[in-house]
Amino acid sequence: MNNFLKGLWKEHPVLRQLLGMCPTLAVTTTAINGLSMGLAVIFVLFFSSLIVSLIRKIVPSSVRIAVYTVIIATFVTIVDIFFKAQFPQISKALGPYVPLIIVNCIILGRCEAFASRYNVRESLLDALGMGIGFTWGLFVLGAVRELLGFSTILGIKILPSSFNPLVVMILPSGAFLVLGFMVAIMNKIEEKSKK
Amino acid sequence: MRENIKIIGILTIVCLGCALFLALTENMAKEKIAYNENKAIKDAIFNIVKECKDIEAINIKGKTVYKIFDKNNNLIGYGFLCEGEGYQGKIKIMTAVNNNFEKLLGIEIISSSETPGLGAKINEDFFKCQFKGLNIKDPIEYTKGKVRKDNEIKAITGATISSRSVVNILNKTIKELKSNIKVK
């Protein structure tokens, strides 16, 4: 169980390990984009961890990275095709960042550091924990940016029209700002709980 | 030697398995994706030209152009796909012009891979609507300040390159087609 929970908070992939910064900063202009990216990553992480864990004993260590990459690339391409077929709108919004999940270091990182060493059950728990952690991180980041930049969340108007949207939140600098605050809050809470 | 054979064997099996899996997925989704793309093109024309009742595809020098008819079966314009390089990849734009190639009826972005939140704003109405009724006797221009001419649009803040790409792509294709259609 601990393997599941650690990804949600203690070893949060985005806010603690600071992994997968490229999609984190790039796609979180709206909450829905962050959420879809997160769900795509959960799918890829779950199945890659499953396969990697299953074949961990027969893959020679000298070619393991190549094997993991091929497996990850396969699942990412499936997600990409699925989005194009079922959700053309989301596919349009995420653009090149779906195929780029292949090089998302969280996935290769979890395969290498965890799935290749533990049994299927533990690997899947780890993958789900990390995936959900990644998703809530991106969702919150996207929601804050959308709220301040467009005064909406998930397309629903929240702030009154007297509020002047801060364009900077939609620009890349806004992603860095919000992420910085989120990491800071996370550290503060951690510090308090230690005392 | 034994180790090498094992490595080659494992890699081959993994790659074959993945390829098989991908081929199956692709096969299942192929029709749906083609349908989506085709539907996007048709919807785009109907979206741009509200009076549009029917379209007919014709071929001009290897390029598909859609004749746009209103409800009395009068030719009100032409629709065609413009394609070119954007900031991060290809941009495909469905474009409609009136029947004497003097005015833009409007544009619709079919696909693009511009930066989400910045260049991707070329997909939004405030940008696309600027092209409605634009004069295309001369090439379209863009500005970062106030729009002063009837062949000018305002570029998106923070995404000048994407805005410029859209303008350039439109100018290029319109110029090509203009000469070819007038000849006809």
XYZ file of C-alpha atoms in Angstrom:
379
model
C 0.000 0.000 0.000
C 2.861 2.315 0.816
C 4.087 1.930 -2.761
C 0.797 3.408 -3.947
C 0.604 6.259 -1.429
C 4.140 7.543 -1.831
C 3.456 8.768 -5.385
C 0.500 10.831 -4.206
C 2.425 12.936 -1.750
C 5.765 11.912 -0.247
C 7.547 11.160 -3.512
C 5.203 13.162 -5.740
C 6.738 12.949 -9.240
C 6.183 16.606 -10.137
C 6.311 18.467 -6.834
C 8.943 16.375 -5.002
C 11.070 14.695 -7.625
C 10.590 17.513 -10.160
C 10.375 14.998 -13.001
C 8.460 15.366 -16.255
C 8.829 19.134 -16.307
C 8.301 19.437 -20.062
C 4.621 18.368 -20.194
C 4.013 19.860 -16.747
C 4.971 23.335 -17.847
C 3.786 23.125 -21.444
C 0.260 21.713 -21.446
C -1.164 23.082 -18.191
C -2.717 26.204 -19.686
C -6.162 24.843 -18.802
C -7.400 22.312 -16.263
C -8.802 19.969 -18.906
C -5.474 19.826 -20.770
C -3.659 18.972 -17.544
C -6.230 16.311 -16.732
C -6.104 14.648 -20.166
C -2.326 14.645 -20.167
C -2.414 13.077 -16.682
C -4.836 10.351 -17.745
C -2.725 9.537 -20.804
C 0.328 9.227 -18.552
C -1.543 6.951 -16.095
C -2.457 4.613 -18.960
C 1.071 4.484 -20.378
C 2.696 4.152 -16.956
C 0.317 1.389 -15.864
C 0.785 -0.841 -18.901
C 4.503 -0.166 -19.328
C 5.088 -1.085 -15.679
C 2.983 -4.214 -16.109
C 4.960 -5.452 -19.124
C 8.353 -4.395 -17.771
C 7.664 -6.149 -14.491
C 6.484 -9.292 -16.285
C 9.575 -9.599 -18.466
C 12.095 -8.266 -15.907
C 13.785 -11.641 -15.448
C 14.315 -12.485 -19.121
C 15.585 -9.139 -20.431
C 19.417 -8.976 -20.466
C 20.467 -5.896 -18.490
C 22.629 -4.574 -21.344
C 19.631 -3.925 -23.577
C 16.991 -3.178 -20.935
C 16.700 0.540 -21.694
C 16.157 -0.164 -25.390
C 13.451 -2.706 -24.552
C 11.707 -0.339 -22.093
C 11.765 2.474 -24.640
C 10.154 0.318 -27.332
C 7.432 -0.801 -24.902
C 6.742 2.751 -23.721
C 6.703 4.064 -27.285
C 4.158 1.414 -28.227
C 1.706 2.394 -25.503
C 2.176 6.088 -26.173
C 1.395 5.576 -29.853
C -1.730 3.647 -28.881
C -2.862 6.560 -26.698
C -2.137 8.968 -29.526
C -4.191 6.917 -32.004
C -6.988 6.521 -29.442
C -7.204 10.285 -28.809
C -7.224 10.976 -32.548
C -10.037 8.496 -33.104
C -12.218 9.207 -30.072
C -11.350 12.706 -28.850
C -10.138 14.742 -31.851
C -10.650 17.980 -29.875
C -8.331 16.971 -27.035
C -5.859 15.548 -29.521
C -5.854 18.944 -31.239
C -5.295 20.814 -27.964
C -2.451 18.618 -26.697
C -0.798 18.529 -30.104
C 2.758 17.183 -30.067
C 2.780 16.585 -26.313
C 1.046 13.217 -26.549
C 3.786 11.577 -28.652
C 6.293 13.326 -26.379
C 5.126 11.208 -23.425
C 7.638 8.683 -24.805
C 10.459 10.816 -23.453
C 8.674 11.705 -20.224
C 11.288 10.782 -17.650
C 8.693 9.748 -15.047
C 7.752 6.711 -17.110
C 11.243 5.512 -17.972
C 12.248 6.414 -14.418
C 9.550 4.245 -12.813
C 10.246 1.355 -15.201
C 13.945 1.455 -14.475
C 13.834 2.249 -10.755
C 10.793 0.228 -9.760
C 9.022 -2.055 -12.230
C 12.222 -3.809 -13.287
C 12.917 -4.786 -9.659
C 9.572 -5.611 -8.087
C 6.747 -8.020 -8.772
C 3.693 -7.132 -10.839
C 1.421 -6.205 -7.905
C 3.879 -3.743 -6.348
C 4.790 -2.306 -9.762
C 1.185 -1.634 -10.657
C 0.542 0.032 -7.283
C 3.612 2.186 -7.794
C 2.539 3.078 -11.351
C -0.982 4.024 -10.253
C 0.302 6.110 -7.346
C 2.812 7.992 -9.481
C 0.288 8.398 -12.302
C -2.438 9.788 -10.049
C 0.117 12.003 -8.310
C 1.209 13.365 -11.693
C -2.415 13.896 -12.711
C -3.473 15.845 -9.641
C -0.324 17.937 -9.881
C -1.092 18.866 -13.491
C -4.777 19.352 -12.798
C -4.180 21.796 -9.935
C -1.491 23.629 -11.891
C -3.803 23.835 -14.911
C -6.781 24.928 -12.804
C -4.840 27.757 -11.110
C -3.474 29.001 -14.433
C -6.868 28.767 -16.113
C -8.560 30.553 -13.205
C -6.119 33.472 -13.195
C -5.528 33.572 -16.941
C -9.044 33.004 -18.328
C -11.087 33.371 -15.062
C -12.633 29.948 -15.709
C -12.098 26.389 -14.461
C -12.901 23.545 -16.870
C -14.489 26.188 -19.094
C -16.936 27.345 -16.396
C -16.742 31.009 -15.477
C -15.696 31.393 -11.824
C -14.313 34.897 -11.357
C -16.519 37.954 -12.026
C -15.882 39.820 -15.265
C -14.571 42.756 -13.222
C -11.478 40.600 -12.672
C -8.865 41.401 -15.281
C -7.331 38.104 -16.498
C -3.566 37.863 -16.022
C -2.210 36.917 -19.436
C 1.145 36.061 -17.849
C -0.458 32.954 -16.302
C -1.057 31.472 -19.753
C 2.456 32.304 -20.898
C 5.289 29.894 -19.980
C 6.425 32.187 -17.163
C 3.055 31.641 -15.484
C 3.723 27.905 -15.403
C 7.037 28.450 -13.642
C 5.468 30.863 -11.149
C 2.580 28.592 -10.168
C 4.812 25.510 -10.056
C 7.248 27.373 -7.810
C 4.471 28.289 -5.388
C 3.137 24.724 -5.391
C 6.572 23.280 -4.589
C 7.042 25.902 -1.864
C 3.673 25.103 -0.258
C 4.476 21.403 -0.449
C 7.831 21.959 1.294
C 6.241 24.103 3.988
C 3.620 21.461 4.789
C 6.307 18.776 4.889
C 8.443 20.892 7.207
C 5.524 21.487 9.576
C 4.561 17.825 9.709
C 8.138 16.889 10.671
C 8.143 19.122 13.760
C 28.175 -15.604 -28.391
C 25.274 -17.198 -26.530
C 24.635 -13.894 -24.760
C 24.557 -12.037 -28.100
C 22.029 -14.408 -29.576
C 19.863 -13.988 -26.500
C 20.006 -10.191 -26.799
C 19.114 -10.257 -30.484
C 16.339 -12.737 -29.813
C 14.761 -10.708 -27.004
C 14.946 -7.443 -28.929
C 13.417 -9.051 -32.002
C 10.566 -10.605 -30.036
C 9.800 -7.359 -28.171
C 9.845 -5.296 -31.371
C 7.712 -7.812 -33.292
C 5.205 -7.976 -30.444
C 4.978 -4.184 -30.265
C 4.675 -3.848 -34.027
C 1.872 -6.391 -34.112
C 0.048 -4.612 -31.317
C 0.416 -1.235 -33.025
C -0.725 -2.591 -36.370
C -3.877 -3.969 -34.741
C -4.676 -0.667 -33.003
C -3.985 1.334 -36.141
C -6.201 -0.976 -38.128
C -9.091 -0.558 -35.710
C -8.798 3.214 -35.523
C -7.939 3.927 -39.160
C -11.479 4.365 -40.425
C -12.539 6.442 -37.462
C -9.566 8.801 -37.870
C -10.148 9.213 -41.619
C -13.836 9.830 -40.909
C -12.963 12.457 -38.278
C -10.625 14.238 -40.672
C -13.132 14.216 -43.499
C -15.886 15.411 -41.199
C -13.644 18.177 -39.902
C -13.158 19.434 -43.480
C -16.876 19.436 -44.283
C -17.845 20.955 -40.915
C -15.195 23.594 -41.391
C -16.695 24.766 -44.697
C -20.223 24.811 -43.293
C -18.912 26.695 -40.267
C -17.171 29.369 -42.287
C -19.942 29.914 -44.811
C -23.301 29.801 -43.056
C -25.239 30.128 -46.341
C -23.479 27.066 -47.693
C -25.938 24.390 -48.718
C -23.857 22.077 -50.829
C -20.249 21.561 -51.807
C -18.664 19.960 -54.824
C -15.049 18.873 -55.000
C -13.126 19.804 -58.123
C -9.503 19.307 -58.997
C -7.295 22.212 -59.959
C -3.737 21.281 -60.884
C -3.667 18.432 -58.384
C -5.281 20.428 -55.591
C -8.765 19.707 -54.297
C -10.974 22.784 -54.271
C -14.557 22.745 -53.019
C -17.106 24.803 -54.900
C -19.546 26.298 -52.398
C -23.201 26.652 -53.390
C -26.025 28.435 -51.569
C -29.601 27.173 -51.358
C -30.491 28.502 -54.839
C -27.557 26.564 -56.242
C -25.576 29.715 -56.986
C -21.822 29.512 -56.758
C -20.914 31.743 -53.815
C -17.271 30.880 -53.436
C -14.493 28.357 -53.167
C -13.162 26.433 -50.200
C -9.723 24.863 -50.065
C -7.118 23.594 -47.677
C -4.008 25.704 -47.123
C -1.023 23.985 -45.656
C 2.374 25.127 -44.497
C 4.921 25.355 -41.739
C 3.963 26.949 -38.441
C 6.120 27.578 -35.393
C 6.332 23.934 -34.376
C 4.969 21.951 -37.269
C 2.414 21.898 -40.023
C -0.665 24.099 -39.914
C -3.670 23.114 -42.023
C -6.248 25.817 -42.645
C -9.594 25.474 -44.380
C -10.145 28.692 -46.272
C -13.188 30.033 -48.085
C -13.080 32.933 -50.561
C -15.878 34.562 -52.555
C -16.507 33.645 -56.180
C -14.249 36.309 -57.702
C -11.348 35.727 -55.300
C -11.513 39.244 -53.869
C -12.662 38.613 -50.332
C -12.019 36.010 -47.671
C -15.225 34.482 -46.376
C -13.362 33.094 -43.390
C -10.918 30.483 -42.170
C -10.967 27.473 -39.892
C -7.870 25.763 -38.469
C -8.039 22.031 -39.241
C -4.879 20.972 -37.499
C -1.879 22.633 -35.918
C 0.750 21.820 -33.364
C 1.449 25.316 -32.050
C 2.354 25.911 -28.389
C -0.693 25.267 -26.191
C -1.940 28.531 -24.686
C 0.069 30.712 -27.056
C 0.286 29.791 -30.728
C -2.640 27.416 -30.280
C -4.799 30.529 -29.917
C -4.919 30.650 -33.705
C -7.715 28.096 -33.132
C -9.806 30.616 -31.218
C -12.618 32.716 -32.606
C -11.160 36.124 -31.808
C -8.271 35.341 -34.137
C -10.139 33.462 -36.862
C -12.940 36.046 -37.084
C -10.466 38.716 -38.136
C -10.146 36.980 -41.474
C -13.830 37.256 -42.263
C -14.352 39.688 -45.138
C -10.666 40.459 -45.429
C -9.647 42.014 -48.739
C -7.374 39.643 -50.673
C -6.748 41.618 -53.841
C -3.366 42.317 -52.271
C -1.500 39.922 -49.961
C -2.755 39.838 -46.359
C -0.629 41.689 -43.820
C -0.355 41.528 -40.040
C 0.340 44.149 -37.420
C 1.174 44.198 -33.731
C -0.611 47.493 -33.212
C -3.984 48.804 -34.380
C -5.533 47.405 -37.539
C -5.746 50.207 -40.123
C -6.167 48.542 -43.520
C -8.826 46.172 -44.850
C -6.217 43.544 -45.692
C -4.645 43.530 -42.238
C -5.084 41.412 -39.101
C -3.798 41.828 -35.559
C -1.182 39.256 -34.527
C -1.675 37.312 -31.274
C 0.344 38.673 -28.352
C 3.178 36.268 -27.592
C 2.581 34.295 -30.781
C 3.699 36.539 -33.606
C 5.395 33.664 -35.417
C 2.239 31.544 -35.424
C 0.152 34.510 -36.579
C 2.643 35.317 -39.312
C 2.704 31.663 -40.408
C -1.076 31.643 -40.851
C -0.906 34.821 -42.948
C 1.963 33.508 -45.084
C 0.315 30.136 -45.664
C -2.906 31.842 -46.769
C -1.125 34.295 -49.072
C 0.869 31.571 -50.771
C -2.068 29.259 -51.512
C -4.448 32.051 -52.495
C -1.899 33.425 -54.947
C -1.387 30.018 -56.533
C -5.084 29.303 -56.901
C -6.011 32.799 -58.043
C -3.997 32.526 -61.229
C -5.159 28.963 -61.886
C -8.853 29.559 -61.331
C -8.968 32.746 -63.388
C -7.457 30.831 -66.296
C -10.297 28.335 -66.184
